[in-house]
Short mmCIF file of C-alpha atoms in Angstrom, two decimals:
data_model
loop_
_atom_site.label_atom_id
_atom_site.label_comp_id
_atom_site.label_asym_id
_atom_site.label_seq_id
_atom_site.Cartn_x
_atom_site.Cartn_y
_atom_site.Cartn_z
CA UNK M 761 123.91 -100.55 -195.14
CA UNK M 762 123.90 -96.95 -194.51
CA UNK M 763 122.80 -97.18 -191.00
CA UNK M 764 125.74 -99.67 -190.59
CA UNK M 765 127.95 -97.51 -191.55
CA UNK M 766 126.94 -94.58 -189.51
CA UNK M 767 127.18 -97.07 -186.31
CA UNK M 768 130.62 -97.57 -187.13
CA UNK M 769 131.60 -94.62 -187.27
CA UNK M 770 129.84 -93.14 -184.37
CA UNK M 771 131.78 -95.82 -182.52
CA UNK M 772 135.22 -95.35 -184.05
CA UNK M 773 134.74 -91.87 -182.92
CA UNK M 774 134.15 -92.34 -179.86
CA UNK M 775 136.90 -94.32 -179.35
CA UNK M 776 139.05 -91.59 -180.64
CA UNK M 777 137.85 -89.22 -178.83
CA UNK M 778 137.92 -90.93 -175.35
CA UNK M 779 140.41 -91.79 -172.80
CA UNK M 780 140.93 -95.28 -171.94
CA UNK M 781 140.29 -95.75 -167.78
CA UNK M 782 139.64 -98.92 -166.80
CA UNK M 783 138.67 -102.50 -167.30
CA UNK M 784 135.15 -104.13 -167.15
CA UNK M 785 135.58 -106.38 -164.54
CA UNK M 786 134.73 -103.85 -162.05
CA UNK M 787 131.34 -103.65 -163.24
CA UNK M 788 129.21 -106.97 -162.54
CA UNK M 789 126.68 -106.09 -165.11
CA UNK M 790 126.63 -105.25 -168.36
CA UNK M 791 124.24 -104.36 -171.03
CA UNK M 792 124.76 -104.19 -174.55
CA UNK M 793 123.08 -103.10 -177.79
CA UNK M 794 123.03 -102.52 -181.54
CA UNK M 795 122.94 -103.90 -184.69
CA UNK M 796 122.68 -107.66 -186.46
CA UNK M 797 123.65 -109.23 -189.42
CA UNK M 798 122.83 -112.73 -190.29
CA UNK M 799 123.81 -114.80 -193.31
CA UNK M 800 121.83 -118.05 -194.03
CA UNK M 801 124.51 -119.24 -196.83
CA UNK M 802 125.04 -122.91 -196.45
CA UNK M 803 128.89 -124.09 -196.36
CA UNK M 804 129.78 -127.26 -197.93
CA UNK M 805 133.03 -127.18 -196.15
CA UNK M 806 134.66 -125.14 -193.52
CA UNK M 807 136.51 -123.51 -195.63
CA UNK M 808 133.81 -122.74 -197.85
CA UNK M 809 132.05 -120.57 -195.51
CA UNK M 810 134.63 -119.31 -194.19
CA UNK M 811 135.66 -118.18 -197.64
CA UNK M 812 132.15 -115.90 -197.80
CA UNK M 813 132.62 -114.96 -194.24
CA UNK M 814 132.80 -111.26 -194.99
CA UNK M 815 131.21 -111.15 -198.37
CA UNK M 816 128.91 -108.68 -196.50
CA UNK M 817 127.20 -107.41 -199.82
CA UNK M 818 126.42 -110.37 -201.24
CA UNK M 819 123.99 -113.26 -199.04
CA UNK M 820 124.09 -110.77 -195.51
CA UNK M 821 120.99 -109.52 -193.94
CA UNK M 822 121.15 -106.72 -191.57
CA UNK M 823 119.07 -105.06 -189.22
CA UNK M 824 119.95 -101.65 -187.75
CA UNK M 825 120.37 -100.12 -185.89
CA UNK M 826 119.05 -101.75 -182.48
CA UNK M 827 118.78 -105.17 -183.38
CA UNK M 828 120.02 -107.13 -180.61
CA UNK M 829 119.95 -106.54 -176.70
CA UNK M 830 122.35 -108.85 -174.41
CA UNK M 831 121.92 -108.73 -170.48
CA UNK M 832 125.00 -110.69 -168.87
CA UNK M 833 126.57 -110.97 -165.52
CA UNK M 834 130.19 -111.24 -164.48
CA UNK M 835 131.61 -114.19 -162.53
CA UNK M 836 135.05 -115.13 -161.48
CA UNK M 837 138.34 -115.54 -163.63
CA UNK M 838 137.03 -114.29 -166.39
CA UNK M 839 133.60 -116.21 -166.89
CA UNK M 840 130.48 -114.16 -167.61
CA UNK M 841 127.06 -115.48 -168.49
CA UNK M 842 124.20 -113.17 -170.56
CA UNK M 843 121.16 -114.02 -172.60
CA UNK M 844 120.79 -112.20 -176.02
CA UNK M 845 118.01 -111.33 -178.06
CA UNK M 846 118.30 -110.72 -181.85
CA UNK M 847 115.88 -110.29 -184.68
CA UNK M 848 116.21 -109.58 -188.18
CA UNK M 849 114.35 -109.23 -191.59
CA UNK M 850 115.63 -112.10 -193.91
CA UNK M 851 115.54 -110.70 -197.60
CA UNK M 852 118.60 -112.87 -199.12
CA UNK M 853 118.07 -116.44 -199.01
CA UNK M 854 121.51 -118.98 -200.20
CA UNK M 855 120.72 -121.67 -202.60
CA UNK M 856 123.08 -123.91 -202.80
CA UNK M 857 123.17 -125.89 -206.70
CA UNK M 858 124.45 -129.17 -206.34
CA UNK M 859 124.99 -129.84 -210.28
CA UNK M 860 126.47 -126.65 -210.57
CA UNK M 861 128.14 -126.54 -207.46
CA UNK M 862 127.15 -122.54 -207.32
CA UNK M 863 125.38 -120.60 -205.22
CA UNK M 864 122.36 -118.14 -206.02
CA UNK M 865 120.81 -115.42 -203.71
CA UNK M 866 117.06 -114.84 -204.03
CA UNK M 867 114.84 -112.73 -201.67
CA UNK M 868 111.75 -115.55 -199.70
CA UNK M 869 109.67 -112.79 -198.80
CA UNK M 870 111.04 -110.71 -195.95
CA UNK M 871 110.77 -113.52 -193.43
CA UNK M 872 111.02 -112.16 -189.32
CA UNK M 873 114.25 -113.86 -188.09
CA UNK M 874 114.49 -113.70 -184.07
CA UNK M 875 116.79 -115.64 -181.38
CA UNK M 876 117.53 -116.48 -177.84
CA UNK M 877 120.48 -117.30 -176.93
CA UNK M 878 122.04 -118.05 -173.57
CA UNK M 879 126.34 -118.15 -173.87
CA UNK M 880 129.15 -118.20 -171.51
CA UNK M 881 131.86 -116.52 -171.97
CA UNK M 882 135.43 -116.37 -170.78
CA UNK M 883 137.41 -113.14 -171.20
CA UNK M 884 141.40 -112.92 -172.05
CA UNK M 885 141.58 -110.07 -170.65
CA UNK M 886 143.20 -110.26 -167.56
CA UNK M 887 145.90 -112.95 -169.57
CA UNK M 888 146.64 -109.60 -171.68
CA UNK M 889 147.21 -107.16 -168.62
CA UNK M 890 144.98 -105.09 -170.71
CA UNK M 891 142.99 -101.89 -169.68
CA UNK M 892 141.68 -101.28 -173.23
CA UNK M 893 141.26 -104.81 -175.13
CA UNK M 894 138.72 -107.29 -173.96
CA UNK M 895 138.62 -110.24 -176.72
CA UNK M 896 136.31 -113.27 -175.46
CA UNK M 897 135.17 -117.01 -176.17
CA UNK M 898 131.79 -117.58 -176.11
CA UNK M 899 129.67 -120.57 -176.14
CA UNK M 900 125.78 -121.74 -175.18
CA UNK M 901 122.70 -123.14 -176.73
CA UNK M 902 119.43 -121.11 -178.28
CA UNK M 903 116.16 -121.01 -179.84
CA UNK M 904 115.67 -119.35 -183.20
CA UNK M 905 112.34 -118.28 -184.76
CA UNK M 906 112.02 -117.59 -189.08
CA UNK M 907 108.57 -117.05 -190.33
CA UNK M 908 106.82 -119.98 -192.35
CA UNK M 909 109.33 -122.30 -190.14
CA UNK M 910 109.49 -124.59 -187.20
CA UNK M 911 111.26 -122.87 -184.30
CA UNK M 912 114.49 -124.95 -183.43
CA UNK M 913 116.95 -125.05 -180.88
CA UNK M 914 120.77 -123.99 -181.93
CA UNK M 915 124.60 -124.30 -180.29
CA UNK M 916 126.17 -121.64 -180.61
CA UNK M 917 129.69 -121.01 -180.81
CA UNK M 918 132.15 -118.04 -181.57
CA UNK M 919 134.52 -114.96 -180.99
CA UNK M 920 134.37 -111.27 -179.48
CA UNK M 921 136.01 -108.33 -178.98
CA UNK M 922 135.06 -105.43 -176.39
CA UNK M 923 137.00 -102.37 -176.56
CA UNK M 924 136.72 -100.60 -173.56
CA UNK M 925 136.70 -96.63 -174.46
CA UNK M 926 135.44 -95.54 -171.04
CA UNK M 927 135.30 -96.42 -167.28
CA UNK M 928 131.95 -97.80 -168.40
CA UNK M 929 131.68 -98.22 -172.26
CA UNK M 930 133.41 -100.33 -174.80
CA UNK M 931 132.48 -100.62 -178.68
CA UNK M 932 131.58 -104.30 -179.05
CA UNK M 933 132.12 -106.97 -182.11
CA UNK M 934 131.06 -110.14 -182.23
CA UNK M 935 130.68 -112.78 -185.17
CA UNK M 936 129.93 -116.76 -184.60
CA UNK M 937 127.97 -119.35 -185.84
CA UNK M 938 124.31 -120.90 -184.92
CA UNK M 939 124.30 -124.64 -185.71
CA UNK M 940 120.59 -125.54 -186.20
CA UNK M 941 118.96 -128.31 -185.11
CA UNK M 942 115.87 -127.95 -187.70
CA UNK M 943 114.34 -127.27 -191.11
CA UNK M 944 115.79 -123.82 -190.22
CA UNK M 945 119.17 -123.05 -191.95
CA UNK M 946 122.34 -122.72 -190.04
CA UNK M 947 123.40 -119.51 -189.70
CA UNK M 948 126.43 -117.21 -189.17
CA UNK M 949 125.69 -113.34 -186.92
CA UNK M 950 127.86 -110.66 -187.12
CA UNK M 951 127.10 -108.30 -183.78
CA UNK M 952 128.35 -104.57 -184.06
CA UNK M 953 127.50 -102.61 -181.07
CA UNK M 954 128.50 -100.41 -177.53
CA UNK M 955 128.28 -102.66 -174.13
CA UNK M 956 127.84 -100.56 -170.14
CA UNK M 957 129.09 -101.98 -167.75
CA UNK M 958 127.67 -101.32 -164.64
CA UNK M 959 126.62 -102.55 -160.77
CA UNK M 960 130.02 -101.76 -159.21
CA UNK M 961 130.23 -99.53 -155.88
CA UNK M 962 132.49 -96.74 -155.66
CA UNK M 963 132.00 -94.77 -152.43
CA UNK M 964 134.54 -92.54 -153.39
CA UNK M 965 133.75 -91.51 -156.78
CA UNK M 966 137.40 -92.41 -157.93
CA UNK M 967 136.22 -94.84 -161.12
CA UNK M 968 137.81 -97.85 -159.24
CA UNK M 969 135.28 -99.73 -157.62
CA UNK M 970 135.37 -100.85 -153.93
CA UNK M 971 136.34 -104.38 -154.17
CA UNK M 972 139.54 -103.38 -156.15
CA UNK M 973 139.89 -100.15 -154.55
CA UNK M 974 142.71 -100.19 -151.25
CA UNK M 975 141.04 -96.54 -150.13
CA UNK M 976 137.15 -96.76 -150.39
CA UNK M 977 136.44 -93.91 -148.62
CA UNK M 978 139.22 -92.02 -149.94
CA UNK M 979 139.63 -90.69 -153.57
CA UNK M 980 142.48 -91.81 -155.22
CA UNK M 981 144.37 -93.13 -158.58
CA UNK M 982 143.94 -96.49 -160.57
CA UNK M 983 147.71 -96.79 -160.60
CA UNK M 984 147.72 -96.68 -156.68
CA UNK M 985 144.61 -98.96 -156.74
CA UNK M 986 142.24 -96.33 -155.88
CA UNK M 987 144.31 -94.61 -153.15
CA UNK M 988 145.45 -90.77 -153.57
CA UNK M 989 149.16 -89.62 -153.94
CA UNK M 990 148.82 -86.14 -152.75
CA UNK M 991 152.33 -84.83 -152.92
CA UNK M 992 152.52 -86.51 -156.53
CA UNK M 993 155.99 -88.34 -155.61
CA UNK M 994 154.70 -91.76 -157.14
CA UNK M 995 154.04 -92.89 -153.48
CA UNK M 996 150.58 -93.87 -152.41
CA UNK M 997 149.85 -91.95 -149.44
CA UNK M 998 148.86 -94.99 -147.09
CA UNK M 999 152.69 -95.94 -147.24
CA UNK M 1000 154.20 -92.04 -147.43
CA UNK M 1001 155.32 -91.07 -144.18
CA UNK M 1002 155.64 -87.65 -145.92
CA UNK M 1003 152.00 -87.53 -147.90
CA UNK M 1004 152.31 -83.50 -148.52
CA UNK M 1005 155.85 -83.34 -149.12
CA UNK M 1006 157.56 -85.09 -152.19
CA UNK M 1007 159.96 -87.11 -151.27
CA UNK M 1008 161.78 -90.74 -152.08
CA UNK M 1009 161.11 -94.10 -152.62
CA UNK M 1010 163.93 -95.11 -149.86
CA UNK M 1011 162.50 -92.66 -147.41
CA UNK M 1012 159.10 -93.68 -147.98
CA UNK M 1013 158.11 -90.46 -149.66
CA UNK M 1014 159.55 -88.57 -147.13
CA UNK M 1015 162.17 -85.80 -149.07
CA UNK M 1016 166.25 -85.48 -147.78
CA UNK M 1017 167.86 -81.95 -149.00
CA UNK M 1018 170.91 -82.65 -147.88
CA UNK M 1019 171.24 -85.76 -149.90
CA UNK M 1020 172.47 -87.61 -146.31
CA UNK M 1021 170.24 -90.28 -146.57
CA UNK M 1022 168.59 -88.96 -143.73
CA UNK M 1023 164.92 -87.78 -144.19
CA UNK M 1024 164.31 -84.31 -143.30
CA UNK M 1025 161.46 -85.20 -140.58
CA UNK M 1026 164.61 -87.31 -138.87
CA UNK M 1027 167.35 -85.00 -139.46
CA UNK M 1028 168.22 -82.39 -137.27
CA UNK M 1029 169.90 -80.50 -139.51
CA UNK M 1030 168.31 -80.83 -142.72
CA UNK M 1031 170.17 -78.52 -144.73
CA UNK M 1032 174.01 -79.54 -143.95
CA UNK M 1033 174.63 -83.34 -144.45
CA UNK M 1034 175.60 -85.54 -141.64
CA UNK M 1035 175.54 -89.02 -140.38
CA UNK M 1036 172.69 -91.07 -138.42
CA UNK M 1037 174.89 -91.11 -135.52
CA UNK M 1038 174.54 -86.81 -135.00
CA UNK M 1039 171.06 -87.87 -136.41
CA UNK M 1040 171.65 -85.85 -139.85
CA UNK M 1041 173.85 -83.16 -138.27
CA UNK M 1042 177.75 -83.03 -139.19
CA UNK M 1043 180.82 -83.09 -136.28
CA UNK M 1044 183.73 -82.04 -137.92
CA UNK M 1045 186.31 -82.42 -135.46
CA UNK M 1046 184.63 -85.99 -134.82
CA UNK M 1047 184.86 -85.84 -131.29
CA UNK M 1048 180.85 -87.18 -131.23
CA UNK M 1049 179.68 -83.68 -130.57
CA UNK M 1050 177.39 -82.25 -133.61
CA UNK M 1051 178.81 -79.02 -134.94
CA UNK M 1052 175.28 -77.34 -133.63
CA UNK M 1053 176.28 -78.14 -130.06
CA UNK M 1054 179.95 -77.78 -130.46
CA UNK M 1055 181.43 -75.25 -128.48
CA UNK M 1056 184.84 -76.00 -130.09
CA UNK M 1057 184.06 -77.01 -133.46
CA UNK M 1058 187.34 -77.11 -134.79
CA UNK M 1059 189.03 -78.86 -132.23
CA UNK M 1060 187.72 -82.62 -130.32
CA UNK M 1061 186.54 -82.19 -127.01
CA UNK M 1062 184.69 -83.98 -123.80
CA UNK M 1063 181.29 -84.65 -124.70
CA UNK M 1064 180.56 -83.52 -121.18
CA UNK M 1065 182.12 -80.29 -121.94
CA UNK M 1066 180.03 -79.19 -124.94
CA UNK M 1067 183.03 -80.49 -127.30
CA UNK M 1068 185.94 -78.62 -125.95
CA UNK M 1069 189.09 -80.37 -124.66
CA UNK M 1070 189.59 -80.00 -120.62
CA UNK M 1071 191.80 -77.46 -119.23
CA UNK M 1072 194.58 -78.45 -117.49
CA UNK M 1073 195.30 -74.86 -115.83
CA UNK M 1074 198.27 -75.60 -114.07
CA UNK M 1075 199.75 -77.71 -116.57
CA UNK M 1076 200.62 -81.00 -114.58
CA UNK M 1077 198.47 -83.58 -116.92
CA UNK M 1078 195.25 -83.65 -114.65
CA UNK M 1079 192.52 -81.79 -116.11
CA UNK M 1080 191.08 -78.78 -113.98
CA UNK M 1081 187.42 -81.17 -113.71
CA UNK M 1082 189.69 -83.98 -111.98
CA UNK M 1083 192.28 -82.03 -110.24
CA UNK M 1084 191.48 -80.79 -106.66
CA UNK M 1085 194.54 -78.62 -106.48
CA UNK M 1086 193.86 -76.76 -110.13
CA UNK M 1087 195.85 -73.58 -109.99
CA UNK M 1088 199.24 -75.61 -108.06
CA UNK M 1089 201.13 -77.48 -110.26
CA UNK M 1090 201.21 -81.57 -108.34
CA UNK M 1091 201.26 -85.67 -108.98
CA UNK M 1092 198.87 -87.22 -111.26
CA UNK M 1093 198.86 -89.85 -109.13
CA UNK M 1094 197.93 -87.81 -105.83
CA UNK M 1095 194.85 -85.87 -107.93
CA UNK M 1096 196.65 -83.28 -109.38
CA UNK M 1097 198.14 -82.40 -105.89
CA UNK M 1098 201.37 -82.06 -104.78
CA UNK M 1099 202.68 -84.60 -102.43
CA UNK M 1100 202.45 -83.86 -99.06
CA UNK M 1101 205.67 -85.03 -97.05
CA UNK M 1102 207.74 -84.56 -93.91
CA UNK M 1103 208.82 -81.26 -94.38
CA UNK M 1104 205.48 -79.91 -95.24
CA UNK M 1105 203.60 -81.18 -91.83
CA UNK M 1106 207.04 -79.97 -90.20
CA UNK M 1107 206.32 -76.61 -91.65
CA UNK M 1108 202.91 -76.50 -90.89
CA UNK M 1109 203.34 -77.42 -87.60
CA UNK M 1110 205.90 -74.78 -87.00
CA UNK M 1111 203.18 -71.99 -87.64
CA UNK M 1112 201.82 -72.92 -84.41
CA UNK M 1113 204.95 -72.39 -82.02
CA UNK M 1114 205.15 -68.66 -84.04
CA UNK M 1115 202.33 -66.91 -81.93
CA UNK M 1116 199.88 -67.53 -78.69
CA UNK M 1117 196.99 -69.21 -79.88
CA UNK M 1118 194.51 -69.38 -76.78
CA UNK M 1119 194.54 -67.05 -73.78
CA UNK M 1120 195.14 -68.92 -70.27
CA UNK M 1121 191.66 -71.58 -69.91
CA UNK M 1122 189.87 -70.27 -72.90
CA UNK M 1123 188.86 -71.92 -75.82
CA UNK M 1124 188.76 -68.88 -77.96
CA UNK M 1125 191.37 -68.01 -80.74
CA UNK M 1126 193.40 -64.69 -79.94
CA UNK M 1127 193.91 -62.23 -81.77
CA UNK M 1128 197.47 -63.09 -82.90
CA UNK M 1129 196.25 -66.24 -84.05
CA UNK M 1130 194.53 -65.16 -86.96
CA UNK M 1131 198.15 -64.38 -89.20
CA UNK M 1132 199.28 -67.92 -88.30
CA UNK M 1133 196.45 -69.30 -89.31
CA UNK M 1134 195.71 -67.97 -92.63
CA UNK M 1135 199.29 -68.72 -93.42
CA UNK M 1136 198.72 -72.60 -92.83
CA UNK M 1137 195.78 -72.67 -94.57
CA UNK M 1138 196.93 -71.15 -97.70
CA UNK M 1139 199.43 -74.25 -97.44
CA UNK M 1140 196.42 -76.89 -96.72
CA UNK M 1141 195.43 -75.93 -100.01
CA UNK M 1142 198.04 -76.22 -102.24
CA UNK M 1143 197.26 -79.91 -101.04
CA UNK M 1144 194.08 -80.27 -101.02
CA UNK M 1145 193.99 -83.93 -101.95
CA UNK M 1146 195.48 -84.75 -98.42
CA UNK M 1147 193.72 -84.80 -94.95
CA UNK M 1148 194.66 -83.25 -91.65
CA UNK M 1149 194.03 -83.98 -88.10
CA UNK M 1150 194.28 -81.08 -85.14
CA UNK M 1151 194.90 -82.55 -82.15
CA UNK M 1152 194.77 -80.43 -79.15
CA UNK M 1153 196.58 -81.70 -75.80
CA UNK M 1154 196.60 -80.32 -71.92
CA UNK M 1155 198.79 -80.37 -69.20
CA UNK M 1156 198.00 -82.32 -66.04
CA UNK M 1157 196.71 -79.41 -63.86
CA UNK M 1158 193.25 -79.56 -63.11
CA UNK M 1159 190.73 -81.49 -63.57
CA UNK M 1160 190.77 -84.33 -66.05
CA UNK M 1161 187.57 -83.82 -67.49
CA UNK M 1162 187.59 -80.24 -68.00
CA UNK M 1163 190.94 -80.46 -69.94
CA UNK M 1164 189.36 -83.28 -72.12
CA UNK M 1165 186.98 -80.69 -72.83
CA UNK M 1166 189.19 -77.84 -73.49
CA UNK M 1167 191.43 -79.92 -75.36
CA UNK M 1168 188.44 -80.77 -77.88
CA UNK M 1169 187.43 -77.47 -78.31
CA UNK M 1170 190.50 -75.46 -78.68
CA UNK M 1171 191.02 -78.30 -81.53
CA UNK M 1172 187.30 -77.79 -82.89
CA UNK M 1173 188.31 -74.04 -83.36
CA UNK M 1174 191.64 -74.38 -85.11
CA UNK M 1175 189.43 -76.70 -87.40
CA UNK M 1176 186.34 -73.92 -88.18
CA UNK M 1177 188.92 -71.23 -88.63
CA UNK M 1178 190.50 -72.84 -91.63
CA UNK M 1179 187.63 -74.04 -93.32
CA UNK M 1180 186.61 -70.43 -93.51
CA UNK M 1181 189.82 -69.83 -94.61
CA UNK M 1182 188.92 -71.37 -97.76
CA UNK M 1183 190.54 -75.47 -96.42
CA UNK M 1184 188.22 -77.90 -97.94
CA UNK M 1185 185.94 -79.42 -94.51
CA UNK M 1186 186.25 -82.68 -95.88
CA UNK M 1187 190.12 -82.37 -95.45
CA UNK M 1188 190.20 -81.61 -91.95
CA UNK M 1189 189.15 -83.43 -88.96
CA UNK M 1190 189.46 -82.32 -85.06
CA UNK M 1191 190.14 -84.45 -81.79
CA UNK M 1192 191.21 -83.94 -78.29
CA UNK M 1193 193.18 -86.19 -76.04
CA UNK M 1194 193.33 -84.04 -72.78
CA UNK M 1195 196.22 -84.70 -70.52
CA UNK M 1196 196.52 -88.06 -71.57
CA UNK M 1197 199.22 -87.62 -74.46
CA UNK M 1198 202.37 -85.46 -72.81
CA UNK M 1199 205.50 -85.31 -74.80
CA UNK M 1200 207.02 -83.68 -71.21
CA UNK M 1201 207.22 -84.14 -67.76
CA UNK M 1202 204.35 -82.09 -66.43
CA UNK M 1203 206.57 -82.11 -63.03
CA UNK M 1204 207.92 -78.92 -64.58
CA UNK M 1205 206.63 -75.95 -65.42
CA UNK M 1206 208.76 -75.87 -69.08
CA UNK M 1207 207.29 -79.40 -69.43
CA UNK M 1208 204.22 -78.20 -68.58
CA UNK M 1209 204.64 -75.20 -71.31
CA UNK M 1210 205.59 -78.34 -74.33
CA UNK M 1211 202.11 -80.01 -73.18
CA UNK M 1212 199.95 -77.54 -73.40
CA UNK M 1213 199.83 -77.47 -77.36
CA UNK M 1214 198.05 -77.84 -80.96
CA UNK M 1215 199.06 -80.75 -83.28
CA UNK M 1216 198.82 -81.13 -86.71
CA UNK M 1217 199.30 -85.03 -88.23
CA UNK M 1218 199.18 -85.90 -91.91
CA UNK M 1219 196.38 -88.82 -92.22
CA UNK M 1220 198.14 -90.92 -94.74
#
C-alpha cells in the first residue's frame, strides 16, 4: 500500500510539474508500465460489485510497483491494439455466504496470479479536441494463470484514462473487469501507471511529428502545425509575405504604418497614407500626380507636366505646349496663331518692292536685301501656324530655260534666308515659274521692270 502510494504521487507530480505539449497520436507505439491490483470478490449483482468497487482496503490485492507491462500500436480514428501482461500475489480471497448473504476475506496461501490479455481500444480523444485528456474503451479476450488452478481464458472489458503530461508521457489509469471462463474467479484490475509513446519521425526536432507536421524540414510551432512564425505576428511563415517583419492578418503578415491599407513592401510611401491608385502615396491637389512627383503640389496639373497646369504665355486660351505662335496673342482655332488675312500677305508682299533684291542675272541676295527680309520674317512668325509660297518670275528676255532656272533659285534663296531668320522650314515652300507667269507686257521695258519680281502667296 505504501508503494502505491508513492506511485501516485510521483505521478501527480509530475503532472504538476510538466507542461502539457501534445497528443499521443503522433507516436505509433506506446509502452506502458506499473502497478496492479486485482480483487477476486464475487458480485451477486451488478450493483453489488460495483458497490465494493473501490473498497481498496478490504478484498484488493496489489502488486507494486512494476506489475504489469502493455506493448500496443496505434491505428486509425482512434483504434489502438496492445497485449498486456500482469501478475500478482493473491493474499485476500472473497467468500461469498449464501445463508448469510455476507462476505468474508481469508488469505489461500499467496497464490501467483498472472494474465495475457490482448484489447482494442478506441480513444475519445480526438471527439474532445483534447491535447491533455486521453480517456479510452477497451475490449479483448485473455488467458489468466492462479496457482493450484486450471488456466482459463477471460473477456475482458473496461475503461481508461491517459493523461498526457509530456510530448511523450502520460500518467495512465485503468480499471475493468475479467469475466472467467473457469474454476478461476472472475476478477476486477485496477492499472495505475506512466505510458511512452513513441515511433513517430520528426526531422525537425519541433515535437510535432512529420505526418502532422506542414514544415518537416523546418522547425516550427504546434499551433502552426509544425511550421515557424518568425516575426511572431500569429502568421505561419509559409503564408507571410512579410516572415521577418510583423505585420497583419489582411496583408498577409506583411505590416502598413501608415494605416492605408497598403502594405509597406507595396507602398511607395510608407510613412504618409495614400490610395492604391498613387500606390500608397497621397496627391493632394488630385490631379493623379503623387505629391512625391508633384511639381505643383498645391495646385492640379498635366500629368505630362510633372503636375503643374500649362502655361498659356500669351494669354489667348491655347497652352504654350499646343500653341505654335506662344509669345503673340492669336485664334484658338488657327493654333494659337493669329489669322493670317489680306492685309497681312499685302503687307508682306510690300517689303519686297522697298529695296533691290538681286543684282542684274544673279541669283544672290544683295546687300540691301537683308533689312527687308528680316522685317518679313519677324511677321512670318507671329503666324507661324500658316504657310507661305515664294514664287520667283522672269521677264521674257533670254533664254527660256535659263530664266526657269534663275527664277527657281532667286526663289530658293528668299526661302533659306528666312528660315535662318528664325521662319519655321516647314512653313515655307519655294517655286519658280520663269517667264511663263507676266502680270505685264514684256513689250515694254516698265512691263518688263513689273515681271521681273518675288511673290509671296498665302497657302490656305
Amino acid at each position: 500500500m505504501k508503494n502505491l502510494k508513492k506511485i501516485i504521487l510521483v505521478a501527480v507530480a509530475i503532472f504538476s510539474l510538466s507542461t502539457v505539449q501534445a497528443q499521443n497520436e503522433n507516436n505509433k507505439w506506446i509502452l506502458s508500465m506499473g502497478a496492479n491490483g486485482v480483487s477476486m470478490r464475487p458480485g451477486n449483482s451488478l450493483e453489488d460489485s460495483f458497490s465494493s468497487y473501490f473498497d481498496v482496503g478490504g478484498h484488493w490485492n496489489f502488486m507494486p510497483p512494476i506489475s504489469y507491462v502493455t506493448v500496443g500500436r496505434q491505428l486509425k480514428g482512434g483504434f489502438s491494439v496492445g497485449v498486456t501482461g500482469s501478475w500478482n500475489t493473491i493474499r485476500k480471497f472473497v467468500h461469498h455466504n449464501n445463508t448469510t448473504d455476507k462476505y468474508y476475506v481469508y488469505n489461500p496461501g499467496d497464490l501467483s496470479f498472472f494474465a495475457v490479455d490482448l484489447n482494442a481500444r478506441y480513444s475519445f480523444q480526438n471527439a474532445l479536441d483534447s491535447q491533455l485528456f486521453d480517456p479510452y474503451l477497451y475490449a479483448g479476450i485473455g488467458g489468466t494463470g492462479l496457482s493450484g488452478y486450471k488456466s482459463t481464458f477471460s473477456g475482458n472489458y473496461g475503461v481508461g484514462l491517459n493523461v498526457w503530461v509530456l510530448d511523450h508521457l502520460a500518467i495512465t489509469f485503468q480499471t475493468g473487469f475479467r469475466q472467467q471462463t473457469g474454476t478461476i474467479k472472475n476478477q476486477t484490475q485496477h492499472l495505475i501507471g506512466v505510458t511512452f509513446g513513441f515511433g513517430a519521425k520528426d526531422q525537425d526536432k519541433d515535437r510535432v511529428a512529420d505526418d502532422k507536421d506542414e514544415c518537416p524540414t523546418v522547425s516550427g510551432l504546434k499551433q502552426f502545425n509544425g511550421c515557424p512564425d518568425t516575426d511572431g505576428d500569429g502568421i505561419a511563415d509559409k503564408d507571410d509575405s512579410c516572415p521577418e517583419v510583423a505585420g497583419l492578418e489582411a496583408l498577409k503578415g506583411c505590416p502598413d504604418t501608415d494605416n492605408d491599407g497598403i502594405a509597406d513592401k507595396d507602398d511607395q510611401c510608407p510613412e504618409q497614407a495614400g490610395s492604391e491608385e498613387m500606390k500608397g502615396c497621397p496627391d493632394a491637389d488630385k490631379d493623379g500626380v503623387a505629391d512625391k512627383d508633384d511639381a505643383c503640389v498645391d495646385v492640379a496639373g498635366a500629368i505630362e507636366n510633372k503636375g503643374c497646369p500649362w502655361p498659356d504665355t500669351d494669354g489667348d486660351g491655347t497652352i504654350d505646349k499646343d500653341d505654335k505662335c506662344p509669345k503673340v496673342k492669336g485664334d484658338i482655332n488657327n493654333a494659337g496663331c493669329p489669322v493670317v488675312n489680306e492685309e497681312v500677305v499685302k503687307k508682306l508682299n510690300s517689303f519686297l518692292t522697298k529695296a533691290v533684291l538681286f543684282d542684274t542675272g544673279k541669283t544672290t541676295l544683295s546687300d540691301q536685301a537683308s533689312g527687308v527680309l528680316n522685317e518679313m520674317a519677324q511677321l512670318m512668325i507671329e503666324y507661324g501656324n500658316d504657310k507661305f509660297q515664294i514664287e520667283g518670275h522672269t521677264d521674257s528676255v533670254g533664254d527660256d530655260v535659263k530664266n526657269q532656272e534663275l527664277s527657281e533659285k532667286r526663289a530658293a534663296s528668299i526661302k533659306e534666308y528666312l528660315i535662318k531668320a528664325g521662319v519655321d522650314a516647314n512653313n515655307l515652300t519655294s517655286k519658280g515659274f520663269g517667264e511663263y507667269s507676266p502680270i505685264a507686257s514684256n513689250k515694254t521695258k516698265a512691263g518688263r521692270a513689273k515681271n521681273r519680281r518675288v511673290e509671296i502667296i498665302h497657302m490656305k
